[in-house]
Structure formats: structure tokens, C-alpha cells
CSV table of C-alpha atoms in Angstrom, one decimal:
chain,number,residue,atom,x,y,z
V,1,LEU,CA,0.0,0.0,0.0
V,2,PHE,CA,2.8,2.5,0.9
V,3,GLU,CA,5.3,1.4,-1.7
V,4,SER,CA,7.3,4.2,-3.2
V,5,ASN,CA,6.4,5.1,-6.8
V,6,GLY,CA,9.7,6.9,-7.4
V,7,PHE,CA,8.1,10.4,-7.2
V,8,PHE,CA,10.7,11.7,-4.7
V,9,ASP,CA,13.5,10.2,-6.8
V,10,GLN,CA,12.4,11.8,-10.0
V,11,HIS,CA,12.6,15.5,-9.2
V,12,GLN,CA,15.3,17.8,-7.7
V,13,ASN,CA,13.1,20.6,-6.3
V,14,TYR,CA,9.9,20.5,-4.2
V,15,LEU,CA,7.5,22.9,-2.6
V,16,GLN,CA,6.5,21.5,0.8
V,17,VAL,CA,3.1,22.8,2.1
V,18,LYS,CA,2.6,22.2,5.8
V,19,ILE,CA,-0.8,22.6,7.2
V,20,LYS,CA,-0.8,22.7,11.0
V,21,GLY,CA,-3.3,22.8,13.8
V,22,SER,CA,-2.5,23.1,17.5
V,23,ASN,CA,-5.2,20.4,18.3
V,24,GLU,CA,-7.3,18.0,16.4
V,25,GLY,CA,-10.4,20.1,16.6
V,26,LEU,CA,-8.7,23.0,14.9
V,27,PHE,CA,-6.6,20.9,12.5
V,28,LEU,CA,-9.5,19.0,10.8
V,29,PRO,CA,-11.5,22.0,9.4
V,30,TRP,CA,-8.3,23.9,8.6
V,31,PHE,CA,-6.8,21.0,6.8
V,32,GLY,CA,-10.0,20.4,4.9
V,33,PHE,CA,-10.2,24.1,3.8
V,34,CYS,CA,-6.5,24.3,2.8
V,35,GLU,CA,-6.7,21.0,0.9
V,36,SER,CA,-9.8,22.0,-1.0
V,37,ARG,CA,-8.0,25.1,-2.3
V,38,LEU,CA,-4.7,23.4,-3.3
V,39,ARG,CA,-5.8,23.6,-7.0
V,40,ILE,CA,-5.4,27.3,-6.8
V,41,LEU,CA,-1.8,26.9,-5.6
V,42,ILE,CA,-1.0,24.3,-8.3
V,43,ALA,CA,-2.5,26.5,-11.0
V,44,GLY,CA,-0.5,29.5,-9.8
V,45,LEU,CA,2.8,27.5,-9.8
V,46,GLU,CA,2.2,26.0,-13.3
V,47,SER,CA,3.5,29.0,-15.1
V,48,PRO,CA,4.7,28.7,-18.7
V,49,ALA,CA,5.6,32.4,-18.7
V,50,THR,CA,8.1,31.9,-15.9
V,51,GLY,CA,9.2,28.4,-17.1
V,52,VAL,CA,7.8,26.4,-14.1
V,53,GLN,CA,6.1,23.1,-14.3
V,54,ALA,CA,4.4,21.7,-11.1
V,55,TYR,CA,3.8,18.0,-10.4
V,56,PRO,CA,1.7,17.5,-7.2
V,57,TYR,CA,2.1,14.3,-5.2
V,58,ALA,CA,-1.3,12.7,-4.6
V,59,LYS,CA,-0.9,11.9,-0.9
V,60,PHE,CA,-0.5,13.9,2.3
V,61,PHE,CA,1.9,12.9,5.1
V,62,HIS,CA,0.4,13.2,8.5
V,63,THR,CA,2.8,13.8,11.4
V,64,ARG,CA,3.1,15.4,14.8
V,65,GLU,CA,5.5,18.3,15.4
V,66,ASP,CA,5.9,19.9,18.8
V,67,GLY,CA,2.4,18.7,19.7
V,68,ASP,CA,0.8,20.1,16.6
V,69,TYR,CA,-1.1,18.0,14.0
V,70,VAL,CA,0.7,18.5,10.7
V,71,ALA,CA,-0.2,17.4,7.1
V,72,SER,CA,2.6,17.9,4.5
V,73,PHE,CA,1.9,18.1,0.8
V,74,PHE,CA,4.6,18.1,-1.8
V,75,ILE,CA,4.7,19.6,-5.3
V,76,ALA,CA,7.7,18.8,-7.5
V,77,LEU,CA,9.0,21.7,-9.5
V,78,ARG,CA,10.7,21.6,-12.8
V,79,PHE,CA,12.2,24.6,-14.6
V,80,SER,CA,12.6,25.2,-18.3
V,81,ASN,CA,16.2,25.6,-19.6
V,82,ASP,CA,15.3,29.3,-20.3
V,83,ALA,CA,14.4,30.0,-16.6
V,84,ARG,CA,17.3,31.8,-15.0
V,85,GLN,CA,15.4,33.2,-12.0
V,86,VAL,CA,11.9,32.5,-10.7
V,87,LYS,CA,10.2,34.7,-8.2
V,88,PHE,CA,7.7,32.5,-6.3
V,89,GLU,CA,5.9,35.1,-4.3
V,90,PRO,CA,3.6,36.1,-7.2
V,91,LEU,CA,3.0,32.4,-8.0
V,92,VAL,CA,1.7,31.5,-4.5
V,93,SER,CA,0.1,34.9,-3.6
V,94,GLU,CA,-3.5,33.9,-4.7
V,95,TYR,CA,-3.4,30.7,-2.6
V,96,LEU,CA,-2.1,32.6,0.4
V,97,HIS,CA,-4.7,35.3,0.0
V,98,THR,CA,-7.4,32.6,-0.1
V,99,VAL,CA,-6.3,30.8,3.1
V,100,ASN,CA,-5.6,34.0,4.9
V,101,SER,CA,-9.1,35.2,4.1
V,102,TRP,CA,-11.0,32.2,5.5
V,103,ASN,CA,-13.5,33.6,8.0
V,104,ASP,CA,-13.3,30.5,10.3
V,105,ARG,CA,-9.6,30.8,10.8
V,106,VAL,CA,-8.4,31.2,14.4
V,107,SER,CA,-5.2,31.2,16.3
V,108,GLY,CA,-3.6,27.7,16.3
V,109,MET,CA,-4.2,27.2,12.5
V,110,ASP,CA,-1.0,27.7,10.5
V,111,LEU,CA,0.3,27.0,7.0
V,112,THR,CA,3.9,27.2,5.8
V,113,MET,CA,5.5,26.7,2.4
V,114,ASN,CA,9.2,25.9,1.9
V,115,LEU,CA,11.3,25.0,-1.1
V,116,VAL,CA,13.2,21.7,-0.4
V,117,GLN,CA,15.9,20.2,-2.5
V,118,GLN,CA,15.6,16.4,-3.1
V,119,ASN,CA,18.6,15.6,-0.8
V,120,ARG,CA,16.9,17.6,2.0
V,121,LEU,CA,13.5,16.0,1.9
V,122,PRO,CA,12.2,14.8,5.3
V,123,SER,CA,12.9,11.2,5.9
V,124,PHE,CA,9.2,10.4,6.3
V,125,VAL,CA,8.5,10.7,2.6
V,126,PHE,CA,10.7,7.6,2.1
V,127,SER,CA,9.3,5.7,5.0
V,128,ALA,CA,6.7,2.9,4.7
V,129,SER,CA,5.3,3.8,8.1
V,130,MET,CA,4.2,7.3,7.4
V,131,PRO,CA,1.8,8.0,10.3
V,132,ASN,CA,3.2,9.2,13.6
V,133,VAL,CA,6.7,10.0,12.3
V,134,GLU,CA,8.3,13.0,14.0
V,135,ALA,CA,9.6,15.5,11.4
V,136,ASN,CA,13.1,16.7,11.7
V,137,LYS,CA,13.1,20.5,12.0
V,138,ASN,CA,16.4,20.7,10.1
V,139,ASP,CA,15.0,19.0,7.0
V,140,VAL,CA,13.6,22.4,5.7
V,141,TYR,CA,15.3,25.8,5.5
V,142,ASN,CA,13.5,29.1,5.5
V,143,THR,CA,14.9,32.4,4.2
V,144,ASN,CA,13.7,35.9,3.4
V,145,ASP,CA,14.8,35.6,-0.2
V,146,ALA,CA,11.8,34.5,-2.4
V,147,THR,CA,13.9,34.0,-5.5
V,148,LEU,CA,15.2,30.8,-6.9
V,149,ASN,CA,18.1,30.9,-9.3
V,150,GLN,CA,17.9,27.5,-10.9
V,151,ARG,CA,21.4,27.6,-12.5
V,152,ASP,CA,23.2,28.2,-9.2
V,153,ALA,CA,23.8,24.8,-7.6
V,154,ASP,CA,24.5,26.4,-4.2
V,155,ILE,CA,21.1,28.1,-3.9
V,156,MET,CA,19.2,25.1,-2.6
V,157,THR,CA,22.0,23.1,-1.0
V,158,ASN,CA,22.8,26.0,1.3
V,159,LYS,CA,19.3,27.4,1.8
V,160,ALA,CA,15.8,27.2,0.4
V,161,ASN,CA,14.5,30.3,-1.2
V,162,LEU,CA,10.9,30.5,-0.1
V,163,GLY,CA,9.5,30.5,3.3
V,164,CYS,CA,5.9,31.7,3.0
V,165,ARG,CA,3.8,31.6,6.1
V,166,ALA,CA,0.1,32.2,6.5
V,167,ARG,CA,0.1,33.7,10.0
V,168,SER,CA,-2.5,32.6,12.5
V,169,ASP,CA,-1.7,35.1,15.3
V,170,VAL,CA,-4.2,37.8,14.2
V,171,GLN,CA,-7.5,37.6,15.8
V,172,SER,CA,-10.6,37.1,13.6
V,173,SER,CA,-12.1,40.3,15.0
V,174,SER,CA,-9.3,42.3,13.5
V,175,THR,CA,-10.3,44.5,10.6
V,176,ASP,CA,-7.3,43.4,8.6
V,177,PHE,CA,-7.9,39.7,9.0
V,178,ALA,CA,-8.4,39.1,5.3
V,179,SER,CA,-5.5,41.2,4.2
V,180,PRO,CA,-2.9,39.1,2.4
V,181,LEU,CA,-0.3,41.7,3.0
V,182,LYS,CA,-0.7,41.5,6.8
V,183,LYS,CA,-1.2,37.7,6.9
V,184,ALA,CA,1.1,36.2,4.2
V,185,LYS,CA,4.7,36.9,4.7
V,186,LEU,CA,8.1,35.5,4.1
V,187,THR,CA,9.8,34.1,7.1
């Protein structure tokens, strides 16, 4: 059932989307909402104009991290030979705006996106026993730089170049709760 299909061996670059809830009651509706909007993210990433092709992995990996319930989703990214530099912020902004604008979102619901190179993938993607695997915090790097220079081999081996976060620390009664500029940020 959990045999590898080679997806994580076929690609060099991945976008990891982590959907987190501080408890199961918060996690389940938040996960359902974020999952139902992933088509927006994938459509945004699939950009012939910027030379990006996106290949989503069809399964989620459910883990626990520091007591939080976490579901990780991976999208493999390939770049055309003409792509010298790709700015990811505009490609993911519509998805981040959508999740940041959800009226039922409360503190304890979080979402992060990180670029991960194949050799830095979390070990649980290769494990046959996916449930209840503790994720290694050092498997993913964050940075304030939202640019990927595909031709520079050091870019993703030394650091990932996208750390988008949908913040959950703004109360729902706030007048700027739906503002993507206040909620979505690079970390």
C-alpha cells in the first residue's frame, strides 16, 4: 500500500506545504479548507511564462510536530532551460490570500511553504510507516529571499529560497484579518 512510486527520486526541487493545527479540533477543518484550495496553488505554480512546471504528489503525510497536528503536501517543481530566475511570491500569492481570508480561521491554525531540494526531503517521505513520524526541523530551511536561481547549484543546497507563512496570530475580529499583506509573509 505504501510502496514508493519513485516520485521523490524523479525530481530535484519540491515545494512543501505544511498545514498545522494546534489540536485535532482546529486541525481537521483547517486541513479540509487548505486541501480544498490546493488547486489554486498548483495552477499558480504552473506558469509557462516563468518556465515552471508543477507536479503534485497525490498523498498527504500526517505527522506530529511539537504537539501540533501536521499534514505535509509536496509539489515537485521543474524549470525550463530558459528559466534563469523564478520569483515564487507572485505564483503563490493567490493561494495565500485565499487561506488568509478564511472567516473561520483562528489562532492555532497555520500553514507554511518551503522549497526543499531532493537531498533535504524529510525522511518520512521515504518511510513505509508514514503515520506518527516525527519530522526533523532541520529538513527544511527558511529564508527571506523569495527568488530561486535554478542555475546556481548552491542556492538550494545551502538554503531554500521561499519561506511563505500564513500567519495565525491575528484575531478574527481584526479589521485586517483578510488582508494578504498582513497575513502572508516571508519568514
